[in-house]
Amino acid sequence: MSTNSTPIEQKTKLHVQRYVQEENPAVNYLNAKSGIMSWLGTLDHKRIGVMYLISISFFFFVGGMLALLLRTELWTPAKTIIEADTYNHVFTLHGAIMIFLFLVPSIPAALGNFLLPIQLGCKDFAFPRLNLFSFYLYVFGALFSVTAILTGGLDTGWTFYTPYSITTSSSVIAMTMGVFILGFSSILTGINFIITTHKMRAPGLSWGKLPLFVWSAYATSIIQVLATPVLGITLLLLIMERVLQIGIFDPALGGDPVLYQHFFWFYSHPAVYIMIVPGFGVISEVIATFSKKTIFGYWAIALSSLAIAFMGFVVWGHHMFVSGQSPLASFFFSFITFLVGIPTGIKIFNWVSTMYRGSISLEAPMLYALGFLFLFTVGGLTGIFLGTLSVDVHLHDTYFVVAHFHYVMVGGMVMALLAGLHYWWPKMFGKMYNKTAAFVAWLVIFVGFNVTFLPQFVLGSRGMPRRYYNYIDEFQALHQISTIGAYMLGLGFGIIFVYLLISLLKGKAAPSNPWNARTLEWTISSPPTEHNFEHVPVVLHGPYDYHFPIEEFQLGVAGGHHDIDVHTEKVVTKPIETEE
Amino acid sequence: MNWFNEFNLPEAKSTYASDVDALFFFLNATSFIILIGTTITVIYFIIRYKRKSDDDVTPLITHNTQLEIAWAVIPLILVLIVFGWGFKGHLTMRNVPETAYEVKVTGFKWAWRFSYANGAVSPNELHVPAGRPIKLVMSSTDVIHSFFVPDYRMKQDVVPGRYTTAWFEAPEPGESIVFCTEYCGTSHSNMMAKVIVHEQADFDLWLASNKAPTNIQNPIEYGEKMVTDNACLTCHSLDGSALVGPSFVGLFGRDGEMADGTIVTADENYIRESILNPQAKIVKGYAPVMPTYQGAFADEQIDAIIEYLKTVK
């Protein structure tokens, strides 16, 4: 933009002064407007974020209940409470709901919507209406999915593999249309994030000063924009084949069923990174804050997110090592899969090093972040097993895979979401929660999670295939341990729900910066006012620069000239004037 | 090594299984070292650097190039070892020895059929000689299935409209279980078979005694063979219990209620229609999931099945 045409000498000098916000303003974004329509028609990114949070919580509850039903059925080797066909419907819905309606939108849409503009120091996204439109696409896509469930359900597995998905009598079309629409929501959110990050940063907020949460949301958005269209095309082809009998995937019509798998994983493997990369951002924020220390290897963490985003596009074939794919193709897919493991490992080592000589406080968000570190490491390492060709042949499509991706998705992503939720909860709602209850819930979830999924690694390597309604007797003991763990997990999430609800209703007011953090969202009130900032914020230091006093993080353009030219690379400051 | 792999893996019964198991152990050992190392470090930091007051001052440590190179390069070397080892093992699995004995495998909802060169057909039981490579040429008649023998560390998708191959060699006689590991509908989890490994002499005997009958006079026996060879019994029991479909016991001549409420007598025409167009009349309480055998069965074969069903009381 104008930076190119403006000589450096003519850059605007900004006069900076310190702003300290009111801690808990009487009028904030939650109550500035009232009535249901003020929510449904809102353009405020914070309200849209809250609406996403409510939606994903609802679908997480539904998906979780389905998981408990599955685990209960697996208590005995034969029928326990439901029929085989019902079981097949239930595991399909559990997967489809958790992935498309919960995991994909969870951190980017709920936390990202709320935080990204604030962390960038602006009042809203570049395109607030587009943002609201993505939310309604999400709702519309979800309605399609619910219709599919009510009109006969779905029994294909969340992967919709052909030719089974072409021949089955269940509501494949309604469900795939739902996923197709959800994809557009994802693409539009991604575009909005990318443009806002490029164009709306506050004065002084250079790329090297972006909070790592922004970096991870940015990397995720790139994947969303580039990968999701492939899923859309694939699902359309599937619908065309079912409705118009055009042979694409069905061998009976002259199609190729394995082609579908290539298309599907070309999206769905990057989608795994859509689900986990935003979690990396949350963990970076939380670990730096609760170690009160500059993040170790800022650029390594920021750029490894981008590296994972791009390399994630060329590993899809590792889902197909036993599909009959040529050994040469498997060679490359296996090799690149291992290379993706390296930036992931680098992140873990960086987080651990951040804690070195820090000032570590085990508040609830930090507990979840530490839980993430352990569980995600297990998930990542077992991913190496599955990328190894000869070992994958044995483990492919067994419970080992089920355990692996639950360690990544629940142990990783859900833990990161909970870390983020507990971290930003005081900011979002201006209320604190009960810390003892939070600790108890964390403990129950951490233990329950391992009781559920550790036995599944053993089940898998012993040969128990996934998606099995009946199983042979020797697997029963491990299945029962896993089921008990699942109920513990359910209990843990129940506790969280209760104390967060209590916090909303009668929690004590949260200060504007309860964790003494340094990023922009903590310089404004809790909850924020409608326009986030009462001034144009100015950023002098990095997001984790604890060696500078807090006063230097509360700066804004003096005089409140909101229309001032902000396209400056360097901020010229006058000596900081304290209040008044 | 042994106790760990014995706990986690089924008994290794193919020639290439031990290589897979050794790599599996190596992966576990290195993973445990990395996981435990990281965890102990984290716990040590939590205790050692516990927050003492809100005014704690922490040092400014932004990065450390040597350390960062070390933790990028060492894992890289480890994964390259694992990659090479795994690829080499995979090549062994994919390159079928030329001397291999060939068996044709057909996967269909929800059973396996094994066909031999001399015309012998064996449903849900793969008979093979010990100490000889066995090549499986596999295809599916409906959706994708996957042929998985945990004891052999062997798995291969079975795809309609094309042939996929896999091989194994079992040094010792014995039995191993076969699972279908690609989701294929209602009875996916019942789609199991057995590999029965014989000494060569016993295998030759078994093969000879199952040679395809050249001239069957007795239609009841022929019908019984059709029913077993095509694994009808996976879904239709001979003991009166209801599986995926109604039992064959006392089926012929019975009046039954259909899903739409009509009463139908199970006569010759009904059975023929149920084989060729299974969705036409669905017995109440069962799902419309049976695949069609249109084009698969000749008329005299259907006749024989009907004759046989008349005798199942």
mmCIF file with all atom_site columns, N, CA and C in Angstrom, chain A residues 85 88 155 162 164 256 292 294 297 322 325 334 353 356-360 388-390 393-394 396-397 461-462 467-468 470 547, chain B residues 7-8 10 45 49 51 54 56 58-60 62 71 82-83 86-87 94 144 155-157 162 180-181 183 185-186 188-190:
data_model
loop_
_atom_site.group_PDB
_atom_site.id
_atom_site.type_symbol
_atom_site.label_atom_id
_atom_site.label_alt_id
_atom_site.label_comp_id
_atom_site.label_asym_id
_atom_site.label_entity_id
_atom_site.label_seq_id
_atom_site.pdbx_PDB_ins_code
_atom_site.Cartn_x
_atom_site.Cartn_y
_atom_site.Cartn_z
_atom_site.occupancy
_atom_site.B_iso_or_equiv
_atom_site.pdbx_formal_charge
_atom_site.auth_seq_id
_atom_site.auth_comp_id
_atom_site.auth_asym_id
_atom_site.auth_atom_id
_atom_site.pdbx_PDB_model_num
ATOM 1   N N  . ASP A 1 85  ? -26.322 -52.270 13.167  1.00 0.00 ? 85  ASP A N  1
ATOM 2   C CA . ASP A 1 85  ? -26.559 -51.138 12.266  1.00 0.00 ? 85  ASP A CA 1
ATOM 3   C C  . ASP A 1 85  ? -26.584 -49.824 13.041  1.00 0.00 ? 85  ASP A C  1
ATOM 4   N N  . ASN A 1 88  ? -23.096 -48.818 13.814  1.00 0.00 ? 88  ASN A N  1
ATOM 5   C CA . ASN A 1 88  ? -22.417 -48.236 12.651  1.00 0.00 ? 88  ASN A CA 1
ATOM 6   C C  . ASN A 1 88  ? -22.846 -46.791 12.413  1.00 0.00 ? 88  ASN A C  1
ATOM 7   N N  . ASP A 1 155 ? -24.175 -44.380 7.747   1.00 0.00 ? 155 ASP A N  1
ATOM 8   C CA . ASP A 1 155 ? -23.398 -45.506 8.282   1.00 0.00 ? 155 ASP A CA 1
ATOM 9   C C  . ASP A 1 155 ? -22.115 -45.751 7.501   1.00 0.00 ? 155 ASP A C  1
ATOM 10  N N  . THR A 1 162 ? -15.837 -44.654 -0.883  1.00 0.00 ? 162 THR A N  1
ATOM 11  C CA . THR A 1 162 ? -16.542 -45.313 -1.978  1.00 0.00 ? 162 THR A CA 1
ATOM 12  C C  . THR A 1 162 ? -15.953 -46.717 -2.128  1.00 0.00 ? 162 THR A C  1
ATOM 13  N N  . TYR A 1 164 ? -18.666 -48.016 -0.906  1.00 0.00 ? 164 TYR A N  1
ATOM 14  C CA . TYR A 1 164 ? -19.694 -48.269 0.113   1.00 0.00 ? 164 TYR A CA 1
ATOM 15  C C  . TYR A 1 164 ? -20.665 -47.101 0.206   1.00 0.00 ? 164 TYR A C  1
ATOM 16  N N  . ASP A 1 256 ? -13.133 -45.401 -10.194 1.00 0.00 ? 256 ASP A N  1
ATOM 17  C CA . ASP A 1 256 ? -12.007 -45.932 -9.435  1.00 0.00 ? 256 ASP A CA 1
ATOM 18  C C  . ASP A 1 256 ? -12.198 -45.593 -7.956  1.00 0.00 ? 256 ASP A C  1
ATOM 19  N N  . LYS A 1 292 ? 6.146   -16.786 32.823  1.00 0.00 ? 292 LYS A N  1
ATOM 20  C CA . LYS A 1 292 ? 6.515   -15.369 32.904  1.00 0.00 ? 292 LYS A CA 1
ATOM 21  C C  . LYS A 1 292 ? 7.844   -15.136 32.196  1.00 0.00 ? 292 LYS A C  1
ATOM 22  N N  . THR A 1 294 ? 10.063  -14.882 28.214  1.00 0.00 ? 294 THR A N  1
ATOM 23  C CA . THR A 1 294 ? 10.085  -14.771 26.757  1.00 0.00 ? 294 THR A CA 1
ATOM 24  C C  . THR A 1 294 ? 10.048  -16.170 26.148  1.00 0.00 ? 294 THR A C  1
ATOM 25  N N  . GLY A 1 297 ? 12.790  -19.400 21.160  1.00 0.00 ? 297 GLY A N  1
ATOM 26  C CA . GLY A 1 297 ? 12.724  -19.704 19.727  1.00 0.00 ? 297 GLY A CA 1
ATOM 27  C C  . GLY A 1 297 ? 11.442  -19.224 19.078  1.00 0.00 ? 297 GLY A C  1
ATOM 28  N N  . VAL A 1 322 ? -1.812  -49.477 2.513   1.00 0.00 ? 322 VAL A N  1
ATOM 29  C CA . VAL A 1 322 ? -2.272  -50.836 2.183   1.00 0.00 ? 322 VAL A CA 1
ATOM 30  C C  . VAL A 1 322 ? -3.381  -50.822 1.140   1.00 0.00 ? 322 VAL A C  1
ATOM 31  N N  . GLN A 1 325 ? -1.501  -48.926 -3.384  1.00 0.00 ? 325 GLN A N  1
ATOM 32  C CA . GLN A 1 325 ? -0.666  -47.855 -3.931  1.00 0.00 ? 325 GLN A CA 1
ATOM 33  C C  . GLN A 1 325 ? 0.759   -48.381 -4.186  1.00 0.00 ? 325 GLN A C  1
ATOM 34  N N  . SER A 1 334 ? 5.858   -41.719 2.927   1.00 0.00 ? 334 SER A N  1
ATOM 35  C CA . SER A 1 334 ? 6.418   -42.068 4.225   1.00 0.00 ? 334 SER A CA 1
ATOM 36  C C  . SER A 1 334 ? 7.540   -41.084 4.573   1.00 0.00 ? 334 SER A C  1
ATOM 37  N N  . SER A 1 353 ? 11.783  -25.638 26.775  1.00 0.00 ? 353 SER A N  1
ATOM 38  C CA . SER A 1 353 ? 12.886  -24.718 27.072  1.00 0.00 ? 353 SER A CA 1
ATOM 39  C C  . SER A 1 353 ? 12.385  -23.380 27.584  1.00 0.00 ? 353 SER A C  1
ATOM 40  N N  . TYR A 1 356 ? 12.438  -23.202 31.232  1.00 0.00 ? 356 TYR A N  1
ATOM 41  C CA . TYR A 1 356 ? 13.748  -23.172 31.900  1.00 0.00 ? 356 TYR A CA 1
ATOM 42  C C  . TYR A 1 356 ? 14.008  -21.797 32.519  1.00 0.00 ? 356 TYR A C  1
ATOM 43  N N  . ARG A 1 357 ? 14.281  -21.795 33.799  1.00 0.00 ? 357 ARG A N  1
ATOM 44  C CA . ARG A 1 357 ? 14.531  -20.567 34.568  1.00 0.00 ? 357 ARG A CA 1
ATOM 45  C C  . ARG A 1 357 ? 13.368  -19.576 34.518  1.00 0.00 ? 357 ARG A C  1
ATOM 46  N N  . GLY A 1 358 ? 12.195  -20.093 34.330  1.00 0.00 ? 358 GLY A N  1
ATOM 47  C CA . GLY A 1 358 ? 11.017  -19.242 34.349  1.00 0.00 ? 358 GLY A CA 1
ATOM 48  C C  . GLY A 1 358 ? 10.497  -19.056 35.763  1.00 0.00 ? 358 GLY A C  1
ATOM 49  N N  . SER A 1 359 ? 9.310   -18.475 35.843  1.00 0.00 ? 359 SER A N  1
ATOM 50  C CA . SER A 1 359 ? 8.628   -18.342 37.129  1.00 0.00 ? 359 SER A CA 1
ATOM 51  C C  . SER A 1 359 ? 7.292   -19.041 36.934  1.00 0.00 ? 359 SER A C  1
ATOM 52  N N  . ILE A 1 360 ? 7.296   -20.348 37.242  1.00 0.00 ? 360 ILE A N  1
ATOM 53  C CA . ILE A 1 360 ? 6.200   -21.202 36.783  1.00 0.00 ? 360 ILE A CA 1
ATOM 54  C C  . ILE A 1 360 ? 5.055   -21.243 37.784  1.00 0.00 ? 360 ILE A C  1
ATOM 55  N N  . THR A 1 388 ? 5.792   -45.324 9.523   1.00 0.00 ? 388 THR A N  1
ATOM 56  C CA . THR A 1 388 ? 6.793   -46.338 9.180   1.00 0.00 ? 388 THR A CA 1
ATOM 57  C C  . THR A 1 388 ? 6.124   -47.438 8.371   1.00 0.00 ? 388 THR A C  1
ATOM 58  N N  . LEU A 1 389 ? 6.585   -47.632 7.137   1.00 0.00 ? 389 LEU A N  1
ATOM 59  C CA . LEU A 1 389 ? 5.829   -48.472 6.206   1.00 0.00 ? 389 LEU A CA 1
ATOM 60  C C  . LEU A 1 389 ? 5.506   -49.870 6.736   1.00 0.00 ? 389 LEU A C  1
ATOM 61  N N  . SER A 1 390 ? 6.542   -50.634 7.102   1.00 0.00 ? 390 SER A N  1
ATOM 62  C CA . SER A 1 390 ? 6.261   -52.033 7.427   1.00 0.00 ? 390 SER A CA 1
ATOM 63  C C  . SER A 1 390 ? 5.422   -52.149 8.700   1.00 0.00 ? 390 SER A C  1
ATOM 64  N N  . VAL A 1 393 ? 1.637   -51.354 8.078   1.00 0.00 ? 393 VAL A N  1
ATOM 65  C CA . VAL A 1 393 ? 0.832   -52.417 7.477   1.00 0.00 ? 393 VAL A CA 1
ATOM 66  C C  . VAL A 1 393 ? 0.113   -53.201 8.575   1.00 0.00 ? 393 VAL A C  1
ATOM 67  N N  . HIS A 1 394 ? 0.825   -53.455 9.662   1.00 0.00 ? 394 HIS A N  1
ATOM 68  C CA . HIS A 1 394 ? 0.193   -54.187 10.768  1.00 0.00 ? 394 HIS A CA 1
ATOM 69  C C  . HIS A 1 394 ? -0.815  -53.315 11.527  1.00 0.00 ? 394 HIS A C  1
ATOM 70  N N  . HIS A 1 396 ? -2.363  -50.391 10.608  1.00 0.00 ? 396 HIS A N  1
ATOM 71  C CA . HIS A 1 396 ? -3.368  -49.655 9.832   1.00 0.00 ? 396 HIS A CA 1
ATOM 72  C C  . HIS A 1 396 ? -4.786  -50.162 10.125  1.00 0.00 ? 396 HIS A C  1
ATOM 73  N N  . ASP A 1 397 ? -5.710  -49.193 10.324  1.00 0.00 ? 397 ASP A N  1
ATOM 74  C CA . ASP A 1 397 ? -7.122  -49.534 10.568  1.00 0.00 ? 397 ASP A CA 1
ATOM 75  C C  . ASP A 1 397 ? -7.355  -50.420 11.788  1.00 0.00 ? 397 ASP A C  1
ATOM 76  N N  . SER A 1 461 ? -2.305  -52.957 18.550  1.00 0.00 ? 461 SER A N  1
ATOM 77  C CA . SER A 1 461 ? -1.120  -53.707 18.125  1.00 0.00 ? 461 SER A CA 1
ATOM 78  C C  . SER A 1 461 ? -1.367  -55.213 18.274  1.00 0.00 ? 461 SER A C  1
ATOM 79  N N  . ARG A 1 462 ? -2.326  -55.596 19.125  1.00 0.00 ? 462 ARG A N  1
ATOM 80  C CA . ARG A 1 462 ? -2.682  -57.016 19.195  1.00 0.00 ? 462 ARG A CA 1
ATOM 81  C C  . ARG A 1 462 ? -3.606  -57.434 18.057  1.00 0.00 ? 462 ARG A C  1
ATOM 82  N N  . ARG A 1 467 ? -13.816 -49.859 14.064  1.00 0.00 ? 467 ARG A N  1
ATOM 83  C CA . ARG A 1 467 ? -15.178 -49.920 13.518  1.00 0.00 ? 467 ARG A CA 1
ATOM 84  C C  . ARG A 1 467 ? -15.788 -51.314 13.636  1.00 0.00 ? 467 ARG A C  1
ATOM 85  N N  . TYR A 1 468 ? -15.457 -52.005 14.746  1.00 0.00 ? 468 TYR A N  1
ATOM 86  C CA . TYR A 1 468 ? -15.980 -53.349 14.975  1.00 0.00 ? 468 TYR A CA 1
ATOM 87  C C  . TYR A 1 468 ? -17.068 -53.316 16.043  1.00 0.00 ? 468 TYR A C  1
ATOM 88  N N  . ASN A 1 470 ? -18.758 -56.327 16.951  1.00 0.00 ? 470 ASN A N  1
ATOM 89  C CA . ASN A 1 470 ? -18.412 -57.510 17.737  1.00 0.00 ? 470 ASN A CA 1
ATOM 90  C C  . ASN A 1 470 ? -16.898 -57.640 17.762  1.00 0.00 ? 470 ASN A C  1
ATOM 91  N N  . HIS A 1 547 ? 10.842  -8.623  30.225  1.00 0.00 ? 547 HIS A N  1
ATOM 92  C CA . HIS A 1 547 ? 11.921  -7.809  30.793  1.00 0.00 ? 547 HIS A CA 1
ATOM 93  C C  . HIS A 1 547 ? 11.636  -6.313  30.638  1.00 0.00 ? 547 HIS A C  1
ATOM 94  N N  . PHE B 2 7   ? 3.610   -58.810 25.161  1.00 0.00 ? 7   PHE B N  1
ATOM 95  C CA . PHE B 2 7   ? 2.406   -58.183 25.708  1.00 0.00 ? 7   PHE B CA 1
ATOM 96  C C  . PHE B 2 7   ? 1.638   -57.431 24.622  1.00 0.00 ? 7   PHE B C  1
ATOM 97  N N  . ASN B 2 8   ? 2.355   -56.798 23.731  1.00 0.00 ? 8   ASN B N  1
ATOM 98  C CA . ASN B 2 8   ? 1.704   -55.891 22.783  1.00 0.00 ? 8   ASN B CA 1
ATOM 99  C C  . ASN B 2 8   ? 1.339   -56.510 21.444  1.00 0.00 ? 8   ASN B C  1
ATOM 100 N N  . PRO B 2 10  ? 0.525   -59.990 18.803  1.00 0.00 ? 10  PRO B N  1
ATOM 101 C CA . PRO B 2 10  ? 0.206   -61.417 18.737  1.00 0.00 ? 10  PRO B CA 1
ATOM 102 C C  . PRO B 2 10  ? 1.456   -62.198 18.342  1.00 0.00 ? 10  PRO B C  1
ATOM 103 N N  . PHE B 2 45  ? 11.541  -28.763 35.961  1.00 0.00 ? 45  PHE B N  1
ATOM 104 C CA . PHE B 2 45  ? 11.387  -27.311 35.806  1.00 0.00 ? 45  PHE B CA 1
ATOM 105 C C  . PHE B 2 45  ? 10.255  -26.780 36.680  1.00 0.00 ? 45  PHE B C  1
ATOM 106 N N  . TYR B 2 49  ? 11.643  -24.220 39.251  1.00 0.00 ? 49  TYR B N  1
ATOM 107 C CA . TYR B 2 49  ? 11.371  -22.819 38.907  1.00 0.00 ? 49  TYR B CA 1
ATOM 108 C C  . TYR B 2 49  ? 9.959   -22.391 39.281  1.00 0.00 ? 49  TYR B C  1
ATOM 109 N N  . ARG B 2 51  ? 6.941   -20.500 40.864  1.00 0.00 ? 51  ARG B N  1
ATOM 110 C CA . ARG B 2 51  ? 6.817   -19.057 41.086  1.00 0.00 ? 51  ARG B CA 1
ATOM 111 C C  . ARG B 2 51  ? 6.880   -18.736 42.573  1.00 0.00 ? 51  ARG B C  1
ATOM 112 N N  . ASP B 2 54  ? 4.911   -12.708 42.577  1.00 0.00 ? 54  ASP B N  1
ATOM 113 C CA . ASP B 2 54  ? 4.473   -12.156 41.305  1.00 0.00 ? 54  ASP B CA 1
ATOM 114 C C  . ASP B 2 54  ? 5.504   -11.201 40.704  1.00 0.00 ? 54  ASP B C  1
ATOM 115 N N  . ASP B 2 56  ? 8.698   -11.967 40.444  1.00 0.00 ? 56  ASP B N  1
ATOM 116 C CA . ASP B 2 56  ? 9.854   -12.724 39.937  1.00 0.00 ? 56  ASP B CA 1
ATOM 117 C C  . ASP B 2 56  ? 10.361  -12.107 38.645  1.00 0.00 ? 56  ASP B C  1
ATOM 118 N N  . THR B 2 58  ? 12.585  -12.934 35.335  1.00 0.00 ? 58  THR B N  1
ATOM 119 C CA . THR B 2 58  ? 13.147  -14.072 34.609  1.00 0.00 ? 58  THR B CA 1
ATOM 120 C C  . THR B 2 58  ? 14.161  -13.570 33.601  1.00 0.00 ? 58  THR B C  1
ATOM 121 N N  . PRO B 2 59  ? 15.164  -14.400 33.294  1.00 0.00 ? 59  PRO B N  1
ATOM 122 C CA . PRO B 2 59  ? 16.193  -13.964 32.336  1.00 0.00 ? 59  PRO B CA 1
ATOM 123 C C  . PRO B 2 59  ? 15.625  -13.920 30.913  1.00 0.00 ? 59  PRO B C  1
ATOM 124 N N  . LEU B 2 60  ? 16.265  -13.142 30.082  1.00 0.00 ? 60  LEU B N  1
ATOM 125 C CA . LEU B 2 60  ? 15.851  -13.045 28.679  1.00 0.00 ? 60  LEU B CA 1
ATOM 126 C C  . LEU B 2 60  ? 16.640  -14.072 27.867  1.00 0.00 ? 60  LEU B C  1
ATOM 127 N N  . THR B 2 62  ? 16.301  -15.878 24.337  1.00 0.00 ? 62  THR B N  1
ATOM 128 C CA . THR B 2 62  ? 15.445  -15.915 23.142  1.00 0.00 ? 62  THR B CA 1
ATOM 129 C C  . THR B 2 62  ? 15.656  -17.174 22.326  1.00 0.00 ? 62  THR B C  1
ATOM 130 N N  . TRP B 2 71  ? 18.438  -30.435 18.461  1.00 0.00 ? 71  TRP B N  1
ATOM 131 C CA . TRP B 2 71  ? 17.151  -31.122 18.566  1.00 0.00 ? 71  TRP B CA 1
ATOM 132 C C  . TRP B 2 71  ? 16.378  -31.146 17.253  1.00 0.00 ? 71  TRP B C  1
ATOM 133 N N  . VAL B 2 82  ? 14.493  -45.066 10.969  1.00 0.00 ? 82  VAL B N  1
ATOM 134 C CA . VAL B 2 82  ? 13.200  -45.737 11.004  1.00 0.00 ? 82  VAL B CA 1
ATOM 135 C C  . VAL B 2 82  ? 12.589  -45.810 9.605   1.00 0.00 ? 82  VAL B C  1
ATOM 136 N N  . PHE B 2 83  ? 12.737  -44.712 8.858   1.00 0.00 ? 83  PHE B N  1
ATOM 137 C CA . PHE B 2 83  ? 12.182  -44.683 7.502   1.00 0.00 ? 83  PHE B CA 1
ATOM 138 C C  . PHE B 2 83  ? 12.814  -45.755 6.625   1.00 0.00 ? 83  PHE B C  1
ATOM 139 N N  . GLY B 2 86  ? 11.825  -49.274 7.768   1.00 0.00 ? 86  GLY B N  1
ATOM 140 C CA . GLY B 2 86  ? 10.424  -49.568 7.438   1.00 0.00 ? 86  GLY B CA 1
ATOM 141 C C  . GLY B 2 86  ? 10.218  -49.775 5.948   1.00 0.00 ? 86  GLY B C  1
ATOM 142 N N  . PHE B 2 87  ? 10.907  -48.992 5.133   1.00 0.00 ? 87  PHE B N  1
ATOM 143 C CA . PHE B 2 87  ? 10.735  -49.143 3.677   1.00 0.00 ? 87  PHE B CA 1
ATOM 144 C C  . PHE B 2 87  ? 11.300  -50.469 3.206   1.00 0.00 ? 87  PHE B C  1
ATOM 145 N N  . ARG B 2 94  ? 6.084   -56.499 -0.311  1.00 0.00 ? 94  ARG B N  1
ATOM 146 C CA . ARG B 2 94  ? 5.442   -56.238 -1.598  1.00 0.00 ? 94  ARG B CA 1
ATOM 147 C C  . ARG B 2 94  ? 5.994   -57.099 -2.733  1.00 0.00 ? 94  ARG B C  1
ATOM 148 N N  . ILE B 2 144 ? -15.095 -52.143 -0.795  1.00 0.00 ? 144 ILE B N  1
ATOM 149 C CA . ILE B 2 144 ? -13.709 -52.429 -0.421  1.00 0.00 ? 144 ILE B CA 1
ATOM 150 C C  . ILE B 2 144 ? -13.679 -53.199 0.905   1.00 0.00 ? 144 ILE B C  1
ATOM 151 N N  . LYS B 2 155 ? -1.467  -57.099 5.818   1.00 0.00 ? 155 LYS B N  1
ATOM 152 C CA . LYS B 2 155 ? -2.766  -56.484 5.564   1.00 0.00 ? 155 LYS B CA 1
ATOM 153 C C  . LYS B 2 155 ? -2.767  -55.969 4.139   1.00 0.00 ? 155 LYS B C  1
ATOM 154 N N  . GLN B 2 156 ? -3.875  -56.160 3.447   1.00 0.00 ? 156 GLN B N  1
ATOM 155 C CA . GLN B 2 156 ? -3.977  -55.631 2.092   1.00 0.00 ? 156 GLN B CA 1
ATOM 156 C C  . GLN B 2 156 ? -5.442  -55.353 1.775   1.00 0.00 ? 156 GLN B C  1
ATOM 157 N N  . ASP B 2 157 ? -5.711  -54.169 1.246   1.00 0.00 ? 157 ASP B N  1
ATOM 158 C CA . ASP B 2 157 ? -7.083  -53.853 0.851   1.00 0.00 ? 157 ASP B CA 1
ATOM 159 C C  . ASP B 2 157 ? -7.502  -54.741 -0.317  1.00 0.00 ? 157 ASP B C  1
ATOM 160 N N  . ARG B 2 162 ? -10.625 -54.599 -9.462  1.00 0.00 ? 162 ARG B N  1
ATOM 161 C CA . ARG B 2 162 ? -9.183  -54.739 -9.708  1.00 0.00 ? 162 ARG B CA 1
ATOM 162 C C  . ARG B 2 162 ? -8.641  -55.836 -8.807  1.00 0.00 ? 162 ARG B C  1
ATOM 163 N N  . CYS B 2 180 ? -11.549 -58.606 8.585   1.00 0.00 ? 180 CYS B N  1
ATOM 164 C CA . CYS B 2 180 ? -11.741 -57.571 7.563   1.00 0.00 ? 180 CYS B CA 1
ATOM 165 C C  . CYS B 2 180 ? -11.483 -56.237 8.253   1.00 0.00 ? 180 CYS B C  1
ATOM 166 N N  . THR B 2 181 ? -10.576 -55.425 7.694   1.00 0.00 ? 181 THR B N  1
ATOM 167 C CA . THR B 2 181 ? -10.269 -54.149 8.355   1.00 0.00 ? 181 THR B CA 1
ATOM 168 C C  . THR B 2 181 ? -10.655 -52.946 7.516   1.00 0.00 ? 181 THR B C  1
ATOM 169 N N  . TYR B 2 183 ? -14.091 -50.972 6.690   1.00 0.00 ? 183 TYR B N  1
ATOM 170 C CA . TYR B 2 183 ? -15.498 -50.990 7.074   1.00 0.00 ? 183 TYR B CA 1
ATOM 171 C C  . TYR B 2 183 ? -16.392 -51.294 5.862   1.00 0.00 ? 183 TYR B C  1
ATOM 172 N N  . GLY B 2 185 ? -20.010 -52.387 6.313   1.00 0.00 ? 185 GLY B N  1
ATOM 173 C CA . GLY B 2 185 ? -21.448 -52.446 6.565   1.00 0.00 ? 185 GLY B CA 1
ATOM 174 C C  . GLY B 2 185 ? -21.825 -53.326 7.746   1.00 0.00 ? 185 GLY B C  1
ATOM 175 N N  . THR B 2 186 ? -23.103 -53.722 7.768   1.00 0.00 ? 186 THR B N  1
ATOM 176 C CA . THR B 2 186 ? -23.720 -54.354 8.942   1.00 0.00 ? 186 THR B CA 1
ATOM 177 C C  . THR B 2 186 ? -22.836 -55.393 9.634   1.00 0.00 ? 186 THR B C  1
ATOM 178 N N  . HIS B 2 188 ? -19.653 -56.195 9.163   1.00 0.00 ? 188 HIS B N  1
ATOM 179 C CA . HIS B 2 188 ? -18.211 -55.974 9.007   1.00 0.00 ? 188 HIS B CA 1
ATOM 180 C C  . HIS B 2 188 ? -17.419 -56.725 10.074  1.00 0.00 ? 188 HIS B C  1
ATOM 181 N N  . SER B 2 189 ? -17.879 -56.628 11.318  1.00 0.00 ? 189 SER B N  1
ATOM 182 C CA . SER B 2 189 ? -17.089 -57.205 12.401  1.00 0.00 ? 189 SER B CA 1
ATOM 183 C C  . SER B 2 189 ? -17.235 -58.731 12.482  1.00 0.00 ? 189 SER B C  1
ATOM 184 N N  . ASN B 2 190 ? -18.141 -59.306 11.674  1.00 0.00 ? 190 ASN B N  1
ATOM 185 C CA . ASN B 2 190 ? -18.242 -60.773 11.651  1.00 0.00 ? 190 ASN B CA 1
ATOM 186 C C  . ASN B 2 190 ? -17.524 -61.358 10.442  1.00 0.00 ? 190 ASN B C  1
#
